[in-house]
Structure formats: structure tokens, C-alpha cells
Amino acid sequence: MPNPPSSRPRLLVVDDDPLITDTLAFALGDDYDVVTSASRLEAIEQVRALAAPPPLALVDLGLPPTPHTPDEGFQLVADLLAHSPGMKIFVLSGQNEAANARHARALGAWEFVAKPSDPTLLKRLLSRALAAPAGDEPQLVGESPALARLKSQIAQFAASPYPVLIEGESGSGKEMVAHSLHRLSPRAGRPYLTLNCAAIAPTLVEPTLFGYVKGAFTGATSNKSGYFEDAEDGTLLLDEIGELPLELQAKLLRVLENGEYQRVGETQLRIARCRVIAATNRDLRREVKKGGFRADLYHRLSVFALAVPALREMADDKRLLLEHFRRLAAAQAGTQPFELDPQASLRWQQYDFPGNVRELRNIAIRLATKYPGQRLSVAELEAELDLEAPAPATAASGPIVEQALRQLERAGSFNLDETLKAWERGYIEAALRLTRGNVTQAAKLLGVNRTTLYSRINTSEDK
């Protein structure tokens, strides 16, 4: 017989060292239902298989790299938050603590713990995180021109029955935009469902979307409706649409074109009545060019397209969001809100927030938890920020100069502009390979902003 569900909160522990996972499972097992994994892929599979995602996770940043993902630990933080934005993730590392801590927090991690980890300290930190307010979902708080334009487009598109494609960086608030479209539409009183295409095993996407009948596959012991059916005449958000398997894209296109679909294992045609909204942090136009996303599906999804601005483009909205989340966190915790002194307030405005609204919200919640009612200095604030910048390239370094000398000596003709463009194309392609086509992460690797990288990609492809 299956074990009865545990009343303890579930904790995911990910480390490739079995001694560490066994030790942590033993030390924390009295207070938490511990699930252990040895790799990023194993952790993703385990979380997908659970009925509900764990509220807490401990992730080793030093997971062994793979050919396509050199930073498996950081990538897992992003993967887990894509699956469950409310998960509180503690990262463990024994090297370069300051840089790792800040970068992990920028990705959305809750806190950093240096190795070796004291189980007593971990218990205290986990308990505090579990009790801390999670904060509301990111709201469209702000008055910047970019946000005003987005709000105007939401109001304009809300009543339409046609699909909407929401594009934006991780943590920018795409789900809140989708919810606003539903809330302002005539469908507001109808179901609103979200399926995260990155948070479900590829083999389960089709039965989850369309449903299945008894006996359709091993484990199908009864008939079950899918998301299209359960959404009725409401709204269905397909988050991380860029992760949808290519073979299912044709079936989704069919639903969007004529509303028809079938449960897995049956021949009866059913008609979908919901409105579809899709969201992605990928550049789907580039995916179309690479053959990873159908052009006809892209054009069908983007009847209306909304671009969610990055927080660095929203000027004074950083201050308004700080006010919103610090007061919300304090109210939920029953404490007084913290304050920033003038120098810390200026530093807050200068910070780019690479993790966007999600990072800002988490920083505000952490500060509210650590410093209730206190006035904070720049030093206390900067301990929460990702201040590590890539080292500037040294074009005059020895090996580069030597290579240039050899090339110039043997060149019958030489074009500096073409050579520099070739180097640029090479670095862009290398960054995109390392990040598996994620333009936002590639831009961070290259030390440029996302818009600049898009421009340079398009320029190089036009040549």
C-alpha cells in the first residue's frame, strides 16, 4: 500500500555527493519530508512527478557541468522557479561565495549558505523562510512610460477572443500580464488555468492538454479531461510556450485554427472554447529560423503581441515597487516596514535588477524579514544585490596581439571591420550554444543588454 502523505513540509535537496544528501536527509528528516536528487535533470523529473512542488529546496551550485550547461546549479535555480515561482531556494556553495550568492539571488534564489553547512543553521534558515510571507504575485505597479504603454495594450486587447503572445525576460511579470488580460475580459468570471510547458515531462504534455480515455496508455485507468476542456469558455495560459515539443505544435495549431482536438486514445472530435494566451522568455522568431518552433504557430499565437519591459527600463518604478512590496511583506508578517537611508535609496535606483520584478520582490521580502522596522545602509542593501560584472575584455593581451601580427604579416588584403564582425558572430554563437538559445542568459554572458544582442544577431543574420 502507498505511504500516507506526510504532514511535514517537503524539501528538495540536490547535490551530486551522496554523503551530503544522506547527511542532510538524516539531519532534516524529523522536520521535513526530504526528497534527494543527484543532478539537475533528476531533480526536474522528481519535481514534475510530485502532485505539488516542494515549498523549499537546497541546491548545490557545484553540480557537475554538462556539455550544454556549464552552470548546472544556476540553471536548476531557474528551472525550479519556472516550475514554481513561489519556491524558496537555498543555494549551497564552497567557492566564490560573494559572487555566487549575489548571482543566485538575482536569479530568484531565497538565500545562500556556504559549505560545509551546519544542520542547526539550516533548520533555522529553512524555518524562517517557510514562515516568511511569500508576497503577492508581481503586480503591474508603476507609472513609467513603458509600463503605461503595456497597461494600455492590455486594456485594448483584453476583450478580444484572439490569442495573445506575451514576451519578456524571466521574472518580469508575464503571468501577471496574462492574469490582467483575463481579469479585464468578458471571461473574468470563467475559469483561468495555467500550464507551464517547462514544468511537465514532454510525454505528458499531450494528455495534460487534451485529456485521455481509459486504456490510452499505461497508467490511464480512467477517462480524464485536459486543460482545454477544463478551461471551458475561460482563459488558458500556456507559459514557457517555447518548450512545447515540436510534434505537439501542429496539434496546438489545429486547436487555434478551428477549435478541434481529441482526447488521447479516442476519435471523437471536441471543440475548445477557451481563449489561449502564451508566454515565453525565448526569442520565438529566432527559434522559427532555427527550426525549433513552427512559423505558422508563431504567427497564429502572435495575433496580438505584448512585450513586458525589463525592470531596468522602468526608472522610478523601482521605487514604487519597493514601497509596494516592503509594506506588503511587513503587513503579512505583522511587523513595521524597513526603510532605506538616502545613500541606500540612491543605490536601489542605480541597480539594474537582472532578475526583474521577481528579484526585487524577493529582496524586499528578505530585508523585511531580516530588518523589520530598521533603517538600512548601503552596505546592508548591497549584501543582497548581484554586483558582479564580467571582467572587461583585454584586446591588447599577448595572445591576441600575436595572432593579429601573424594575420597582418601574411594577409594580401585585410579588412578590420569584417574581422571584428567575424569575432562578434563567433562569440554570439558560442554564448547561444552555452545557454541553449536563451538570449537573456547569452546577453548576460557577453556583458551586453538583451536588446543590443537581438540587434547584433539580426545584423549578423542579414549579412
C-alpha positions as a printed NumPy array, in Angstrom:
array([[  0.   ,   0.   ,   0.   ],
       [  1.256,   3.549,  -0.703],
       [  2.618,   5.504,   2.213],
       [  0.205,   8.093,   3.638],
       [  1.056,  11.687,   2.724],
       [  3.433,  13.339,   5.166],
       [  2.269,  16.312,   7.236],
       [  5.807,  17.708,   7.16 ],
       [  6.667,  20.319,   4.522],
       [  8.534,  18.814,   1.591],
       [ 12.18 ,  19.771,   0.999],
       [ 14.122,  19.06 ,  -2.198],
       [ 17.881,  18.508,  -1.691],
       [ 20.072,  18.438,  -4.826],
       [ 23.767,  17.528,  -4.577],
       [ 25.919,  15.11 ,  -6.561],
       [ 27.707,  13.956,  -3.384],
       [ 25.635,  11.13 ,  -1.802],
       [ 27.322,  11.708,   1.565],
       [ 25.939,  15.255,   1.639],
       [ 22.404,  14.3  ,   0.549],
       [ 22.293,  11.411,   3.031],
       [ 23.603,  13.619,   5.847],
       [ 21.115,  16.399,   5.131],
       [ 18.234,  13.953,   4.758],
       [ 19.099,  12.444,   8.158],
       [ 19.639,  15.805,   9.879],
       [ 16.488,  17.454,   8.468],
       [ 14.241,  14.408,   8.178],
       [ 12.468,  14.963,  11.503],
       [ 11.171,  18.361,  10.355],
       [ 10.865,  17.901,   6.58 ],
       [  9.783,  15.313,   4.042],
       [ 13.147,  15.235,   2.224],
       [ 13.42 ,  14.346,  -1.471],
       [ 17.007,  13.977,  -2.75 ],
       [ 18.437,  14.259,  -6.26 ],
       [ 21.961,  13.934,  -7.641],
       [ 21.608,  16.059, -10.781],
       [ 19.605,  18.846, -12.38 ],
       [ 17.73 ,  16.536, -14.743],
       [ 16.878,  14.089, -11.954],
       [ 15.61 ,  16.935,  -9.787],
       [ 13.395,  18.241, -12.589],
       [ 11.932,  14.787, -13.191],
       [ 11.233,  14.294,  -9.482],
       [  9.532,  17.669,  -9.086],
       [  7.406,  17.055, -12.178],
       [  6.291,  13.721, -10.742],
       [  5.099,  15.251,  -7.456],
       [  1.463,  16.238,  -7.006],
       [  2.605,  19.658,  -5.746],
       [  6.044,  21.3  ,  -5.929],
       [  8.092,  21.464,  -2.719],
       [  7.924,  24.836,  -0.96 ],
       [ 11.657,  24.62 ,  -0.138],
       [ 14.811,  23.458,  -1.907],
       [ 18.537,  23.165,  -1.18 ],
       [ 20.59 ,  23.284,  -4.395],
       [ 24.323,  22.721,  -4.743],
       [ 25.766,  25.262,  -7.18 ],
       [ 28.691,  22.934,  -7.868],
       [ 26.713,  20.289,  -9.747],
       [ 28.898,  18.675, -12.438],
       [ 28.635,  20.597, -15.733],
       [ 27.198,  19.078, -18.898],
       [ 28.308,  19.87 , -22.468],
       [ 25.349,  22.213, -22.972],
       [ 25.015,  23.606, -19.453],
       [ 28.285,  24.551, -17.738],
       [ 26.475,  26.07 , -14.728],
       [ 24.049,  23.289, -13.797],
       [ 23.381,  24.674, -10.319],
       [ 22.406,  28.14 , -11.529],
       [ 20.358,  26.605, -14.353],
       [ 18.484,  24.428, -11.859],
       [ 17.518,  27.511,  -9.836],
       [ 15.956,  28.975, -12.993],
       [ 14.286,  25.652, -13.882],
       [ 12.731,  25.228, -10.438],
       [ 11.4  ,  28.781, -10.383],
       [  9.944,  28.296, -13.859],
       [  8.086,  25.294, -12.422],
       [  7.079,  27.002,  -9.176],
       [  7.732,  30.776,  -8.863],
       [  6.891,  30.645,  -5.153],
       [  9.521,  28.026,  -4.248],
       [ 12.127,  29.268,  -1.745],
       [ 15.503,  28.014,  -2.895],
       [ 18.658,  27.986,  -0.765],
       [ 21.873,  27.577,  -2.727],
       [ 24.928,  25.8  ,  -1.293],
       [ 28.471,  26.521,  -2.45 ],
       [ 32.008,  26.34 ,  -1.174],
       [ 33.674,  28.677,  -3.665],
       [ 33.498,  32.388,  -4.554],
       [ 30.738,  32.886,  -2.027],
       [ 30.038,  36.587,  -2.65 ],
       [ 29.703,  36.297,  -6.427],
       [ 27.698,  33.073,  -6.255],
       [ 25.35 ,  34.409,  -3.588],
       [ 24.522,  37.577,  -5.475],
       [ 24.07 ,  35.887,  -8.826],
       [ 21.85 ,  33.18 ,  -7.328],
       [ 19.693,  35.82 ,  -5.639],
       [ 19.406,  37.693,  -8.92 ],
       [ 18.037,  34.51 , -10.475],
       [ 15.419,  34.339,  -7.716],
       [ 17.042,  32.157,  -5.034],
       [ 15.992,  32.931,  -1.487],
       [ 19.349,  32.729,   0.304],
       [ 22.935,  31.475,   0.096],
       [ 24.529,  29.037,   2.544],
       [ 28.277,  28.367,   2.492],
       [ 29.6  ,  24.813,   2.649],
       [ 30.101,  22.935,   4.865],
       [ 26.547,  23.57 ,   6.073],
       [ 25.66 ,  23.421,   9.75 ],
       [ 22.37 ,  21.465,  10.05 ],
       [ 21.286,  23.595,  13.004],
       [ 21.767,  26.769,  10.956],
       [ 19.946,  25.195,   8.003],
       [ 16.993,  24.292,  10.2  ],
       [ 16.761,  27.856,  11.452],
       [ 17.015,  29.347,   7.955],
       [ 14.506,  26.931,   6.44 ],
       [ 12.039,  27.526,   9.255],
       [ 12.358,  31.287,   8.867],
       [ 11.862,  31.06 ,   5.092],
       [  8.825,  28.829,   5.475],
       [  7.258,  31.301,   7.897],
       [  8.147,  34.39 ,   5.839],
       [  5.418,  35.902,   3.67 ],
       [  5.61 ,  34.711,   0.088],
       [  4.442,  38.048,  -1.257],
       [  1.708,  38.542,  -3.813],
       [  2.321,  37.704,  -7.436],
       [  4.182,  40.544,  -9.17 ],
       [  1.718,  43.32 ,  -9.859],
       [  1.657,  45.933, -12.569],
       [  2.771,  48.631, -10.163],
       [  4.393,  51.671, -11.718],
       [  3.99 ,  54.815, -13.785],
       [  6.858,  54.61 , -16.29 ],
       [  6.076,  55.198, -19.984],
       [  6.961,  51.57 , -20.769],
       [  4.514,  50.234, -18.186],
       [  1.84 ,  52.762, -19.147],
       [  2.087,  51.56 , -22.747],
       [  1.8  ,  47.932, -21.605],
       [ -1.281,  48.685, -19.484],
       [ -2.887,  50.468, -22.443],
       [ -2.28 ,  47.456, -24.693],
       [ -3.725,  45.092, -22.077],
       [ -6.907,  47.182, -21.91 ],
       [ -7.035,  47.265, -25.709],
       [ -6.584,  43.501, -26.231],
       [ -8.469,  42.14 , -23.195],
       [-11.919,  41.836, -24.768],
       [-10.7  ,  40.133, -27.957],
       [-11.155,  36.349, -28.342],
       [ -7.89 ,  36.009, -30.259],
       [ -4.594,  34.619, -28.878],
       [ -2.018,  36.863, -27.229],
       [  1.737,  36.219, -27.105],
       [  3.477,  37.719, -24.066],
       [  7.25 ,  38.07 , -24.377],
       [  9.662,  39.181, -21.691],
       [ 12.639,  38.258, -19.567],
       [ 12.393,  35.807, -16.682],
       [ 10.906,  37.424, -13.598],
       [  9.408,  40.383, -15.488],
       [  5.781,  39.58 , -14.625],
       [  4.422,  37.831, -17.73 ],
       [  1.965,  35.771, -15.647],
       [  0.575,  38.939, -14.083],
       [  0.032,  40.395, -17.559],
       [ -1.836,  37.243, -18.586],
       [ -3.984,  37.382, -15.463],
       [ -4.752,  41.053, -16.138],
       [ -5.909,  40.182, -19.66 ],
       [ -8.3  ,  37.606, -18.185],
       [ -9.497,  39.859, -15.351],
       [-10.343,  42.722, -17.741],
       [-12.041,  40.478, -20.3  ],
       [-15.688,  39.343, -20.558],
       [-14.36 ,  35.931, -19.432],
       [-13.354,  37.246, -15.994],
       [-15.917,  35.098, -14.187],
       [-14.926,  31.947, -16.045],
       [-12.019,  29.523, -15.324],
       [ -8.436,  30.732, -15.612],
       [ -5.918,  27.889, -15.958],
       [ -2.131,  27.904, -16.376],
       [  0.004,  25.136, -17.851],
       [  3.758,  25.604, -17.605],
       [  5.165,  23.762, -20.622],
       [  8.615,  23.654, -19.   ],
       [  7.331,  22.086, -15.802],
       [  5.905,  18.908, -17.252],
       [  7.572,  15.93 , -18.903],
       [  7.301,  16.136, -22.726],
       [  5.479,  12.779, -22.874],
       [  2.771,  14.118, -20.553],
       [  2.076,  17.401, -22.334],
       [ -0.433,  15.962, -24.835],
       [ -2.633,  14.068, -22.326],
       [ -2.428,  17.026, -19.936],
       [ -3.577,  19.489, -22.599],
       [ -6.16 ,  17.359, -24.383],
       [ -7.115,  14.68 , -21.842],
       [ -7.22 ,  10.914, -22.4  ],
       [ -9.501,   7.905, -22.249],
       [ -9.179,   4.768, -20.184],
       [ -6.571,   2.397, -21.636],
       [ -4.968,   5.005, -23.907],
       [ -1.579,   4.274, -22.341],
       [ -0.083,   2.508, -19.348],
       [ -1.478,   4.116, -16.216],
       [ -4.617,   5.521, -17.886],
       [ -7.062,   3.756, -15.588],
       [ -9.975,   6.127, -16.235],
       [-11.124,   8.874, -18.553],
       [ -9.684,  12.3  , -17.768],
       [-10.345,  15.724, -19.207],
       [ -7.484,  18.02 , -20.207],
       [ -6.764,  21.702, -19.755],
       [ -8.61 ,  22.745, -22.921],
       [-11.742,  21.046, -21.643],
       [-11.39 ,  22.228, -18.045],
       [-10.834,  25.837, -19.112],
       [-14.36 ,  25.797, -20.609],
       [-15.02 ,  29.272, -22.064],
       [-12.43 ,  30.939, -19.839],
       [ -8.695,  31.531, -20.404],
       [ -5.81 ,  29.078, -20.775],
       [ -2.275,  30.398, -20.261],
       [  0.445,  28.293, -21.891],
       [  3.539,  29.501, -20.064],
       [  7.033,  28.82 , -21.45 ],
       [  5.447,  28.025, -24.823],
       [  8.915,  27.793, -26.378],
       [  9.362,  24.471, -24.537],
       [  6.385,  22.845, -26.271],
       [  7.611,  19.732, -28.164],
       [  7.712,  20.267, -31.909],
       [  5.44 ,  17.287, -32.614],
       [  2.684,  18.823, -30.455],
       [  2.864,  22.224, -32.072],
       [  0.808,  21.028, -35.069],
       [ -1.956,  19.822, -32.746],
       [ -1.988,  23.125, -30.889],
       [ -2.152,  24.965, -34.206],
       [ -5.202,  22.913, -35.155],
       [ -6.959,  23.939, -31.95 ],
       [ -6.155,  27.599, -32.547],
       [ -7.358,  27.483, -36.164],
       [-10.661,  25.628, -35.829],
       [-11.012,  24.732, -32.149],
       [-10.845,  20.974, -32.786],
       [ -8.958,  18.466, -30.653],
       [ -9.239,  14.884, -29.443],
       [ -8.503,  13.206, -26.163],
       [ -5.566,  10.821, -26.391],
       [ -6.925,   7.39 , -27.396],
       [-10.304,   8.482, -28.795],
       [-11.634,   9.522, -32.211],
       [-14.395,  11.862, -31.054],
       [-13.782,  15.482, -32.002],
       [-14.134,  18.05 , -29.238],
       [-14.294,  21.804, -29.541],
       [-12.21 ,  24.142, -27.375],
       [-13.971,  27.342, -26.323],
       [-11.269,  28.985, -24.218],
       [ -9.027,  31.871, -25.165],
       [ -5.34 ,  30.963, -25.393],
       [ -2.586,  33.213, -24.051],
       [  1.037,  32.154, -24.492],
       [  4.106,  33.45 , -22.657],
       [  7.813,  32.989, -23.292],
       [ 11.233,  34.325, -22.358],
       [ 12.67 ,  32.944, -25.601],
       [ 13.038,  34.725, -28.916],
       [ 10.497,  32.688, -30.873],
       [ 11.431,  34.407, -34.133],
       [ 14.92 ,  33.026, -33.758],
       [ 13.525,  29.613, -32.809],
       [ 11.492,  29.67 , -36.028],
       [ 14.645,  30.376, -38.055],
       [ 16.448,  27.518, -36.293],
       [ 13.569,  25.109, -36.933],
       [ 12.696,  24.692, -33.266],
       [  9.293,  26.396, -33.487],
       [  6.693,  26.315, -36.245],
       [  6.352,  29.566, -38.174],
       [  2.592,  29.086, -38.689],
       [  2.061,  28.501, -34.964],
       [  4.142,  31.563, -34.089],
       [  2.069,  33.772, -36.398],
       [ -1.172,  32.315, -35.043],
       [ -0.145,  32.867, -31.414],
       [  1.074,  36.41 , -32.018],
       [ -2.168,  37.861, -33.392],
       [ -1.588,  40.27 , -30.517],
       [  1.909,  40.515, -29.029],
       [  2.825,  42.159, -25.731],
       [  6.404,  42.922, -24.696],
       [  6.857,  43.115, -20.933],
       [  9.621,  45.648, -20.191],
       [ 12.641,  44.715, -18.128],
       [ 12.8  ,  46.462, -14.762],
       [ 15.968,  48.354, -15.737],
       [ 13.84 ,  50.159, -18.354],
       [ 11.295,  51.368, -15.798],
       [ 13.149,  54.172, -13.982],
       [ 11.177,  55.344, -10.941],
       [  9.01 ,  52.21 , -10.936],
       [ 11.786,  50.579,  -8.921],
       [ 10.94 ,  52.948,  -6.074],
       [  7.185,  52.365,  -6.357],
       [  7.661,  48.598,  -6.395],
       [  9.89 ,  48.832,  -3.335],
       [  7.157,  50.728,  -1.489],
       [  4.564,  48.167,  -2.549],
       [  6.49 ,  45.038,  -1.57 ],
       [  8.11 ,  46.303,   1.626],
       [  4.74 ,  47.365,   3.016],
       [  3.053,  44.175,   1.828],
       [  5.715,  41.975,   3.422],
       [  5.564,  43.901,   6.69 ],
       [  1.766,  43.724,   6.794],
       [  1.773,  39.974,   6.191],
       [  4.427,  39.424,   8.867],
       [  2.793,  41.787,  11.355],
       [  5.914,  43.986,  11.642],
       [  6.951,  47.517,  10.754],
       [  8.36 ,  48.085,   7.239],
       [ 12.093,  48.698,   6.848],
       [ 13.451,  51.915,   5.355],
       [ 16.48 ,  52.763,   3.199],
       [ 18.692,  55.706,   4.119],
       [ 19.337,  58.286,   1.317],
       [ 22.503,  56.593,   0.07 ],
       [ 20.824,  53.167,   0.033],
       [ 17.803,  54.634,  -1.792],
       [ 20.112,  56.042,  -4.461],
       [ 21.847,  52.668,  -4.786],
       [ 18.456,  50.983,  -5.163],
       [ 17.645,  53.283,  -8.087],
       [ 21.024,  52.618,  -9.726],
       [ 20.783,  48.818,  -9.545],
       [ 19.66 ,  47.082, -12.781],
       [ 17.773,  44.143, -11.17 ],
       [ 18.804,  41.446, -13.693],
       [ 16.135,  39.173, -12.165],
       [ 13.481,  41.864, -12.751],
       [ 10.39 ,  42.202, -10.531],
       [ 10.847,  38.724,  -9.063],
       [ 14.325,  39.656,  -7.815],
       [ 13.087,  42.992,  -6.444],
       [ 10.205,  41.299,  -4.617],
       [ 12.484,  38.672,  -3.07 ],
       [ 14.982,  41.319,  -1.935],
       [ 12.184,  43.327,  -0.325],
       [ 10.829,  40.235,   1.461],
       [ 14.283,  39.216,   2.705],
       [ 15.004,  42.708,   4.011],
       [ 11.582,  42.866,   5.67 ],
       [ 12.301,  39.524,   7.362],
       [ 15.857,  40.364,   8.451],
       [ 15.449,  44.029,   9.401],
       [ 11.848,  44.722,  10.49 ],
       [ 11.334,  48.395,  11.254],
       [ 15.007,  49.26 ,  10.73 ],
       [ 16.756,  51.906,   8.63 ],
       [ 19.231,  50.258,   6.257],
       [ 22.564,  51.456,   4.904],
       [ 24.166,  50.859,   1.508],
       [ 26.28 ,  48.041,   2.958],
       [ 23.22 ,  46.149,   4.234],
       [ 21.427,  46.629,   0.924],
       [ 24.368,  45.676,  -1.278],
       [ 24.709,  42.373,   0.565],
       [ 21.5  ,  41.389,  -1.256],
       [ 22.456,  42.636,  -4.741],
       [ 24.232,  40.926,  -7.661],
       [ 27.116,  43.345,  -8.111],
       [ 29.47 ,  41.061, -10.033],
       [ 30.151,  42.39 , -13.536],
       [ 32.04 ,  40.477, -16.227],
       [ 35.692,  41.419, -16.463],
       [ 36.345,  43.768, -19.405],
       [ 37.986,  42.171, -22.41 ],
       [ 41.658,  42.983, -22.781],
       [ 42.07 ,  43.352, -26.524],
       [ 45.767,  44.148, -26.134],
       [ 46.55 ,  40.927, -24.299],
       [ 49.54 ,  38.938, -25.565],
       [ 47.901,  36.021, -27.47 ],
       [ 45.535,  38.34 , -29.352],
       [ 48.367,  40.661, -30.383],
       [ 50.445,  37.714, -31.584],
       [ 47.568,  36.379, -33.649],
       [ 46.968,  39.811, -35.161],
       [ 50.663,  40.116, -36.089],
       [ 50.641,  36.771, -37.887],
       [ 47.452,  37.583, -39.764],
       [ 48.598,  41.037, -40.857],
       [ 52.013,  39.754, -41.945],
       [ 50.574,  37.141, -44.299],
       [ 47.453,  38.968, -45.439],
       [ 47.394,  40.225, -49.011],
       [ 44.426,  42.381, -48.062],
       [ 42.848,  42.881, -44.67 ],
       [ 39.517,  44.333, -43.565],
       [ 39.316,  45.229, -39.876],
       [ 35.54 ,  45.655, -39.896],
       [ 34.963,  42.189, -41.379],
       [ 37.39 ,  40.592, -38.929],
       [ 35.728,  42.233, -35.921],
       [ 32.294,  41.181, -37.187],
       [ 33.523,  37.596, -37.572],
       [ 34.795,  37.602, -33.974],
       [ 31.493,  39.04 , -32.797],
       [ 29.486,  36.386, -34.653],
       [ 31.7  ,  33.705, -33.14 ],
       [ 31.199,  34.923, -29.561],
       [ 27.446,  35.316, -30.083],
       [ 27.142,  31.769, -31.439],
       [ 29.263,  30.414, -28.572],
       [ 27.119,  32.186, -25.952],
       [ 23.898,  30.944, -27.545],
       [ 25.224,  27.375, -27.602],
       [ 26.211,  27.556, -23.936],
       [ 22.765,  28.884, -22.97 ],
       [ 20.837,  26.6  , -25.347],
       [ 19.473,  29.552, -27.304],
       [ 18.378,  31.627, -24.273],
       [ 19.065,  35.173, -25.466],
       [ 18.702,  36.708, -21.998],
       [ 21.345,  34.426, -20.484],
       [ 23.568,  34.801, -23.565],
       [ 23.417,  38.597, -23.24 ],
       [ 24.498,  38.29 , -19.607],
       [ 27.447,  36.078, -20.61 ],
       [ 28.517,  38.606, -23.246],
       [ 28.094,  41.629, -20.97 ],
       [ 25.524,  43.391, -23.175],
       [ 21.843,  44.036, -22.713],
       [ 19.255,  41.853, -24.373],
       [ 18.107,  44.491, -26.883],
       [ 21.677,  45.046, -28.072],
       [ 22.192,  41.314, -28.539],
       [ 18.954,  40.984, -30.523],
       [ 20.115,  43.803, -32.779],
       [ 23.523,  42.233, -33.353],
       [ 22.021,  38.788, -34.02 ],
       [ 19.67 ,  40.244, -36.624],
       [ 22.503,  42.274, -38.182],
       [ 24.755,  39.218, -38.48 ],
       [ 21.948,  37.068, -39.918],
       [ 21.166,  39.696, -42.556],
       [ 24.716,  39.57 , -43.887]])
